[in-house]
Short mmCIF file of C-alpha atoms in Angstrom, two decimals:
data_model
loop_
_atom_site.label_atom_id
_atom_site.label_comp_id
_atom_site.label_asym_id
_atom_site.label_seq_id
_atom_site.Cartn_x
_atom_site.Cartn_y
_atom_site.Cartn_z
CA MET A 1362 0.65 -52.16 -34.75
CA GLU A 1363 2.02 -55.50 -33.28
CA LEU A 1364 4.89 -55.21 -35.67
CA LEU A 1365 5.64 -51.71 -34.13
CA THR A 1366 5.44 -52.88 -30.69
CA THR A 1367 7.75 -55.84 -31.41
CA ILE A 1368 10.32 -53.54 -33.12
CA LEU A 1369 10.13 -51.18 -30.10
CA LEU A 1370 10.67 -53.70 -27.58
CA LEU A 1371 13.65 -55.07 -29.72
CA LEU A 1372 15.13 -51.73 -29.76
CA ALA A 1373 14.58 -51.60 -25.88
CA TYR A 1374 16.53 -54.80 -25.41
CA ILE A 1375 19.14 -53.68 -27.73
CA ALA A 1376 19.51 -50.31 -25.87
CA LEU A 1377 19.47 -52.44 -22.27
CA ILE A 1378 22.32 -54.57 -23.69
CA ALA A 1379 24.36 -51.64 -24.86
CA VAL A 1380 24.12 -49.88 -21.56
CA ALA A 1381 25.04 -53.05 -19.80
CA ILE A 1382 28.26 -53.59 -22.24
CA LEU A 1383 29.31 -50.01 -21.84
CA MET A 1384 28.35 -49.14 -18.13
CA GLY A 1385 27.75 -52.59 -16.55
CA ARG A 1386 25.02 -53.32 -14.32
CA PRO A 1387 23.52 -50.88 -11.53
CA SER A 1388 24.60 -51.92 -8.03
CA ARG A 1389 23.71 -50.71 -4.67
CA PHE A 1390 26.32 -49.61 -2.11
CA THR A 1391 25.53 -48.70 1.40
CA LEU A 1392 27.59 -46.60 3.65
CA LEU A 1393 26.84 -46.74 7.52
CA GLU A 1394 26.73 -43.75 9.64
CA HIS A 1395 30.28 -44.23 10.78
CA GLN A 1396 31.83 -44.46 7.26
CA ARG A 1397 32.43 -41.86 4.52
CA GLY A 1398 33.31 -42.66 1.11
CA VAL A 1399 34.58 -41.27 -2.19
CA LEU A 1400 32.89 -42.13 -5.51
CA TYR A 1401 35.10 -42.70 -8.24
CA ARG A 1402 34.14 -42.82 -11.82
CA ARG A 1403 36.72 -44.03 -14.49
CA GLY A 1404 39.37 -43.97 -11.85
CA LEU A 1405 39.03 -40.46 -10.88
CA PRO A 1406 37.23 -39.09 -7.77
CA ILE A 1407 33.82 -37.54 -8.26
CA ARG A 1408 32.56 -36.71 -4.83
CA GLU A 1409 32.65 -37.41 -1.20
CA VAL A 1410 29.61 -38.91 0.14
CA GLY A 1411 28.11 -39.55 3.82
CA SER A 1412 26.15 -42.52 5.09
CA GLY A 1413 23.33 -43.65 2.88
CA ARG A 1414 22.56 -45.90 -0.16
CA TYR A 1415 24.00 -45.28 -3.35
CA TRP A 1416 23.76 -46.71 -7.06
CA VAL A 1417 26.76 -47.16 -8.95
CA TRP A 1418 27.33 -48.53 -12.56
CA THR A 1419 29.55 -51.38 -12.05
CA LYS A 1420 31.84 -51.05 -14.96
CA ARG A 1421 32.69 -47.21 -14.72
CA GLU A 1422 32.15 -46.18 -10.90
CA LYS A 1423 33.67 -47.65 -7.61
CA PHE A 1424 33.42 -46.60 -4.02
CA PHE A 1425 36.44 -46.30 -1.75
CA TRP A 1426 35.29 -45.76 1.89
CA THR A 1427 36.92 -44.92 5.38
CA ASP A 1428 35.93 -45.83 8.82
CA THR A 1429 35.44 -42.47 10.75
CA ARG A 1430 35.43 -44.32 14.16
CA PRO A 1431 38.35 -43.05 16.40
CA ILE A 1432 41.61 -44.80 15.95
CA GLN A 1433 43.55 -45.57 19.11
CA VAL A 1434 47.09 -45.16 19.57
CA ALA A 1435 48.87 -46.53 22.49
CA PHE A 1436 52.51 -46.90 22.91
CA ASP A 1437 54.23 -48.10 26.21
CA ASN A 1438 57.99 -48.12 27.35
CA GLN A 1439 59.35 -46.11 24.32
CA GLY A 1440 62.77 -44.46 24.63
CA ALA A 1441 63.46 -41.17 23.32
CA VAL A 1442 67.06 -39.16 23.48
CA LEU A 1443 66.77 -36.04 25.33
CA LYS A 1444 68.85 -32.85 24.53
CA ASP A 1445 71.47 -33.60 26.99
CA GLY A 1446 71.90 -37.23 26.05
CA ALA A 1447 69.89 -38.65 28.66
CA THR A 1448 67.24 -41.05 27.60
CA ALA A 1449 63.50 -40.54 28.59
CA ALA A 1450 61.17 -43.35 28.82
CA PHE A 1451 57.57 -42.42 27.71
CA GLY A 1452 54.31 -44.00 27.13
CA ILE A 1453 51.57 -42.23 25.15
CA LEU A 1454 47.89 -42.67 24.64
CA GLY A 1455 45.95 -40.75 21.81
CA SER A 1456 43.18 -40.96 19.36
CA ALA A 1457 42.27 -39.36 16.15
CA ARG A 1458 39.59 -39.90 13.57
CA ILE A 1459 39.12 -39.12 9.82
CA THR A 1460 36.95 -36.01 8.94
CA GLU A 1461 37.79 -35.82 5.38
CA ALA A 1462 37.77 -39.04 3.44
CA ARG A 1463 39.34 -38.01 0.21
CA LYS A 1464 42.39 -36.46 2.12
CA ALA A 1465 42.66 -39.50 4.29
CA ILE A 1466 42.63 -41.99 1.23
CA TYR A 1467 45.41 -40.07 -0.43
CA SER A 1468 47.57 -39.43 2.67
CA ALA A 1469 49.01 -42.84 2.89
CA ARG A 1470 48.83 -46.45 1.76
CA ASN A 1471 47.82 -47.59 5.13
CA TYR A 1472 46.28 -44.34 6.36
CA ASN A 1473 45.12 -46.15 9.75
CA GLN A 1474 48.90 -45.70 10.66
CA ILE A 1475 48.85 -42.08 10.25
CA PRO A 1476 47.91 -40.94 13.76
CA ALA A 1477 50.52 -43.29 15.27
CA PHE A 1478 53.19 -41.93 13.00
CA VAL A 1479 52.37 -38.29 14.02
CA PHE A 1480 52.10 -38.91 17.63
CA LEU A 1481 55.47 -40.59 17.51
CA CYS A 1482 57.20 -38.02 15.30
CA CYS A 1483 55.96 -35.13 17.41
CA THR A 1484 56.69 -36.74 20.88
CA ARG A 1485 60.35 -37.64 19.80
CA ALA A 1486 60.89 -34.26 18.49
CA ALA A 1487 59.53 -32.41 21.38
CA LEU A 1488 61.61 -34.60 23.91
CA ASN A 1489 64.72 -34.28 21.74
CA GLY A 1490 64.44 -30.52 22.36
CA LEU A 1491 64.36 -30.63 26.29
CA PRO A 1492 67.03 -31.55 28.77
CA ALA A 1493 66.54 -33.93 31.43
CA ALA A 1494 66.43 -31.32 34.21
CA GLN A 1495 63.39 -29.82 32.81
CA LEU A 1496 61.35 -32.96 31.99
CA ALA A 1497 59.62 -33.21 35.23
CA ASP A 1498 58.46 -29.70 35.56
CA CYS A 1499 56.87 -29.11 31.95
CA LYS A 1500 54.78 -32.37 31.36
CA GLU A 1501 51.86 -30.40 30.76
CA LYS A 1502 53.25 -28.05 28.62
CA LEU A 1503 55.24 -30.62 26.58
CA ALA A 1504 52.01 -32.17 25.95
CA ASP A 1505 50.25 -29.19 24.63
CA GLN A 1506 53.08 -28.43 22.65
CA ILE A 1507 52.86 -31.99 20.98
CA ILE A 1508 49.18 -31.62 20.58
CA SER A 1509 49.49 -28.40 18.73
CA LYS A 1510 51.94 -29.86 16.29
CA ALA A 1511 50.21 -33.14 15.90
CA ARG A 1512 46.74 -31.33 15.21
CA SER A 1513 47.97 -29.61 12.45
CA ARG A 1514 49.93 -32.32 10.96
CA LEU A 1515 46.72 -34.72 11.10
CA ALA A 1516 44.48 -32.07 9.67
CA ALA A 1517 46.66 -32.20 6.65
CA SER A 1518 45.91 -35.56 6.23
CA GLY A 1519 42.27 -35.45 6.81
CA PHE A 1520 42.19 -36.43 10.38
CA GLU A 1521 41.07 -34.61 13.67
CA LEU A 1522 42.98 -35.18 16.80
CA LEU A 1523 40.73 -36.15 19.70
CA THR A 1524 42.80 -36.95 22.39
CA PHE A 1525 46.54 -37.12 23.54
CA ARG A 1526 48.36 -37.55 26.88
CA PHE A 1527 51.50 -39.04 28.42
CA THR A 1528 50.77 -42.43 30.35
CA GLN A 1529 54.46 -42.53 31.40
CA LEU A 1530 57.21 -39.88 31.31
CA SER A 1531 60.58 -40.13 33.20
CA VAL A 1532 64.26 -39.88 32.88
CA ALA A 1533 65.37 -43.37 32.39
CA ALA A 1534 68.97 -43.74 32.33
CA GLY A 1535 72.15 -42.35 31.00
CA PRO A 1536 72.97 -41.74 27.13
CA PRO A 1537 71.92 -44.32 24.64
CA ARG A 1538 74.55 -46.97 23.87
CA GLY A 1539 76.10 -47.07 20.70
CA GLU A 1540 77.98 -49.96 18.83
CA ASP A 1541 81.50 -49.27 20.27
CA LEU B 46 27.71 -70.56 -28.33
CA VAL B 47 29.96 -72.54 -25.89
CA LEU B 48 32.93 -70.91 -26.99
CA ALA B 49 31.12 -67.46 -26.62
CA ILE B 50 30.19 -68.34 -23.19
CA ARG B 51 33.78 -69.76 -22.28
CA ARG B 52 35.27 -66.51 -23.46
CA LEU B 53 32.87 -64.36 -21.66
CA ARG B 54 33.84 -66.14 -18.28
CA GLU B 55 37.38 -65.39 -18.99
CA ILE B 56 36.97 -61.73 -19.11
CA LYS B 57 37.61 -60.09 -15.81
CA ARG B 58 37.37 -56.31 -14.95
CA VAL B 59 40.07 -54.59 -13.20
CA TYR B 60 39.62 -51.01 -11.65
CA VAL B 61 42.26 -48.65 -11.15
CA PRO B 62 42.02 -45.48 -9.16
CA ASP B 63 44.07 -42.50 -9.67
CA PHE B 64 46.39 -43.44 -6.70
CA GLN B 65 47.26 -46.71 -8.27
CA ARG B 66 48.70 -48.05 -11.55
CA GLY B 67 48.24 -51.19 -13.26
CA LEU B 68 51.20 -53.04 -14.73
CA ARG B 69 49.68 -55.19 -17.84
CA PHE B 70 51.38 -58.66 -18.51
CA VAL B 71 50.40 -60.56 -21.35
CA ASN B 72 51.31 -64.31 -21.68
CA GLY B 73 54.06 -63.38 -18.60
CA ALA B 74 55.58 -60.56 -20.40
CA TYR B 75 55.07 -56.81 -19.32
CA VAL B 76 53.37 -54.91 -21.98
CA ASN B 77 52.30 -51.50 -20.61
CA MET B 78 51.24 -49.83 -17.56
CA LEU B 79 47.52 -48.55 -17.02
CA GLY B 80 46.60 -45.40 -15.48
CA PRO B 81 43.29 -44.63 -13.91
CA GLY B 82 40.23 -46.31 -15.36
CA SER B 83 38.36 -49.37 -15.68
CA TYR B 84 39.80 -52.28 -17.81
CA GLN B 85 38.67 -55.51 -19.25
CA ILE B 86 41.03 -58.26 -19.30
CA ALA B 87 41.35 -61.80 -20.60
CA ALA B 88 42.33 -63.57 -17.17
CA THR B 89 43.82 -66.59 -18.79
CA ARG B 90 46.22 -64.54 -21.04
CA GLU B 91 46.45 -61.36 -19.14
CA HIS B 92 47.55 -60.44 -15.57
CA ILE B 93 47.22 -56.85 -13.91
CA GLU B 94 49.65 -56.05 -11.09
CA ILE B 95 48.37 -53.04 -9.07
CA VAL B 96 51.03 -50.74 -7.73
CA ASP B 97 49.98 -48.23 -5.07
CA MET B 98 51.31 -44.76 -5.71
CA ARG B 99 50.43 -43.27 -2.22
CA PRO B 100 53.28 -42.44 0.22
CA GLN B 101 53.66 -44.51 3.22
CA PRO B 102 54.94 -42.69 6.32
CA VAL B 103 57.85 -44.49 8.11
CA ILE B 104 60.26 -43.89 10.98
CA LEU B 105 63.73 -45.12 10.79
CA GLU B 106 64.49 -45.13 14.49
CA ARG B 107 67.58 -44.94 16.42
CA THR B 108 70.29 -45.32 13.89
CA PHE B 109 73.70 -45.21 15.46
CA TYR B 110 76.42 -44.07 13.29
CA ARG B 111 80.19 -42.66 13.52
CA ASP B 112 80.61 -39.44 11.79
CA ALA B 113 83.98 -38.31 9.93
CA TRP B 114 85.61 -37.48 13.18
CA ASN B 115 84.72 -40.77 14.65
CA ASN B 116 82.09 -39.26 17.00
CA THR B 117 79.19 -41.80 17.79
CA ALA B 118 75.65 -40.26 16.85
CA LEU B 119 72.19 -41.42 17.05
CA VAL B 120 69.45 -40.18 14.62
CA SER B 121 65.73 -41.06 13.88
CA VAL B 122 64.34 -40.02 10.47
CA GLY B 123 60.79 -39.68 9.38
CA ALA B 124 59.77 -39.77 6.12
CA ASP B 125 57.25 -40.72 3.35
CA ILE B 126 58.33 -43.60 1.14
CA LEU B 127 56.54 -44.02 -2.19
CA VAL B 128 56.91 -45.48 -5.78
CA SER B 129 58.41 -43.47 -8.18
CA ASN B 130 58.73 -45.92 -11.00
CA PRO B 131 55.94 -48.36 -11.02
CA HIS B 132 57.30 -51.06 -13.23
CA LEU B 133 60.75 -51.25 -11.56
CA ALA B 134 59.07 -51.08 -8.02
CA GLY B 135 56.37 -53.88 -9.05
CA THR B 136 59.13 -56.24 -10.53
CA ALA B 137 62.16 -55.61 -8.32
CA LEU B 138 60.51 -55.56 -4.67
CA LYS B 139 58.13 -58.02 -3.30
CA ASP B 140 57.12 -55.57 -0.42
CA GLN B 141 57.78 -52.20 -1.79
CA ILE B 142 57.78 -50.54 1.61
CA ASN B 143 59.50 -53.14 3.87
CA ASP B 144 62.08 -54.12 1.46
CA SER B 145 62.90 -50.36 1.06
CA LEU B 146 63.76 -49.81 4.68
CA PRO B 147 67.00 -51.61 5.08
CA ILE B 148 68.32 -49.71 1.75
CA ALA B 149 67.01 -46.40 3.08
CA ARG B 150 68.65 -47.17 6.70
CA ASP B 151 71.85 -48.20 5.03
CA ALA B 152 71.89 -45.01 2.97
CA VAL B 153 71.00 -42.66 6.03
CA ARG B 154 74.13 -44.10 7.92
CA SER B 155 76.44 -43.78 5.00
CA ALA B 156 75.32 -40.19 4.08
CA LEU B 157 75.62 -38.84 7.63
CA SER B 158 78.97 -40.98 8.30
CA ARG B 159 80.60 -38.74 5.57
CA GLY B 160 80.13 -35.40 7.31
CA THR B 161 80.74 -34.06 10.71
CA ALA B 162 77.77 -34.35 13.20
CA SER B 163 76.99 -31.31 15.10
CA ASP B 164 74.22 -30.04 17.45
CA ASP B 165 73.14 -26.85 15.59
CA LEU B 166 70.25 -26.37 13.49
CA ASP B 167 72.23 -25.86 10.42
CA PHE B 168 73.47 -29.51 10.63
CA ARG B 169 69.89 -30.88 10.91
CA THR B 170 69.03 -28.66 7.60
CA ARG B 171 72.14 -30.03 5.71
CA ALA B 172 71.70 -33.46 7.03
CA VAL B 173 67.99 -33.68 5.76
CA ALA B 174 69.27 -32.74 2.23
CA ASP B 175 72.12 -35.19 2.34
CA ILE B 176 69.67 -37.89 3.62
CA THR B 177 67.36 -37.13 1.01
CA GLN B 178 69.87 -37.23 -1.99
CA ALA B 179 71.40 -40.28 -0.58
CA VAL B 180 68.48 -42.36 -0.13
CA ASN B 181 66.77 -41.25 -3.40
CA GLU B 182 69.93 -42.38 -5.19
CA GLU B 183 69.85 -45.84 -3.83
CA LEU B 184 66.03 -46.16 -3.97
CA ASP B 185 66.09 -45.00 -7.57
CA ARG B 186 67.60 -48.42 -8.49
CA VAL B 187 64.39 -50.19 -7.25
CA GLY B 188 61.84 -47.65 -8.50
CA MET B 189 61.40 -46.06 -5.14
CA LYS B 190 61.86 -42.59 -3.57
CA ILE B 191 61.49 -40.72 -0.12
CA GLU B 192 59.89 -37.40 0.32
CA ASN B 193 59.32 -35.07 3.46
CA VAL B 194 62.28 -36.15 5.40
CA GLU B 195 62.63 -34.98 8.93
CA ILE B 196 64.91 -35.66 11.86
CA VAL B 197 62.81 -36.56 14.79
CA GLU B 198 65.77 -37.26 17.13
CA PHE B 199 69.47 -36.54 17.22
CA TRP B 200 72.22 -36.97 19.65
CA LEU B 201 75.74 -36.57 19.33
CA ARG B 202 77.94 -38.14 22.11
CA PRO B 203 80.12 -35.46 23.48
CA ILE B 204 83.80 -35.86 23.17
CA ALA B 205 85.76 -36.98 26.47
CA GLY B 206 87.12 -33.42 27.26
CA GLU B 207 83.38 -32.05 27.21
CA ILE B 208 82.28 -34.72 29.75
CA THR B 209 85.15 -34.35 32.32
CA GLY B 210 85.81 -30.60 31.62
CA VAL B 211 89.42 -31.31 31.26
CA ALA B 212 91.35 -29.35 28.66
CA GLN B 213 92.76 -31.54 26.05
#
């Protein structure tokens, strides 16, 4: 009987060592309530998870997590060329947050820069299609147009647009100066 | 036993997710590229350099250029820069994104300088295709490429006759 117990214990040890060699040791990973993560197994995404405590096998699995707190974007004293060649001085203030961790992780190397990039692109493109004479009249309409464009672009990258507004918008000067 | 423990200490684990690639160097020489997975390496002999394959959105702001008719124009271009050849990009560039920007800006300027700038929509579509082709030709040499090019800002300085209204 004792011999049988010893053999069973030995087999259990061998099994444990084999598991440790193949899968590593189990390790705990905690995601806070403002974090969302993606569990990877053998380098491939398995599932997206919310806050909580999870076990992972260190050799096979890994968590990549994102912070879902709002990312603030603020630009002051930026210049954009208007349709008629005048320069508009603008400032913007906006925020966005990650809603889909997997999309956000794949969207860019540094996905925290996505909201700033989208806000700047949409603002410059909208201003570029407008002559200086119309700038003062359609500030609200312009902001709505930018919000609508930015919202769909951010959603494609796993973000949700929270706020956007102009902090400054005026016709600054004549045409931009080239390298004549 | 001492040797075995020492050997075990040398072993290091590298995790490569599917949005990265690992360049494996043994004794300083490139051996192969690792796809997604978990790898065990002997840290004293082997080294794995991680290359991120995800795009990075960038804006090439306010590039002034002169077109084929010597008109001054200004263009701002938004695009995604990403790695096309991990080995080349990992060994040719220290900072893959920031080192690609001057190459891309120069290629944008020379691509647009060859054509005639105009305010119509057709020009923008054509310019996007020209920019993509020219920049990719240049970046291909360092294992990078650009995608999703968009012209976010464009301005063409009107010729003198248009400003003053005087017929030439």
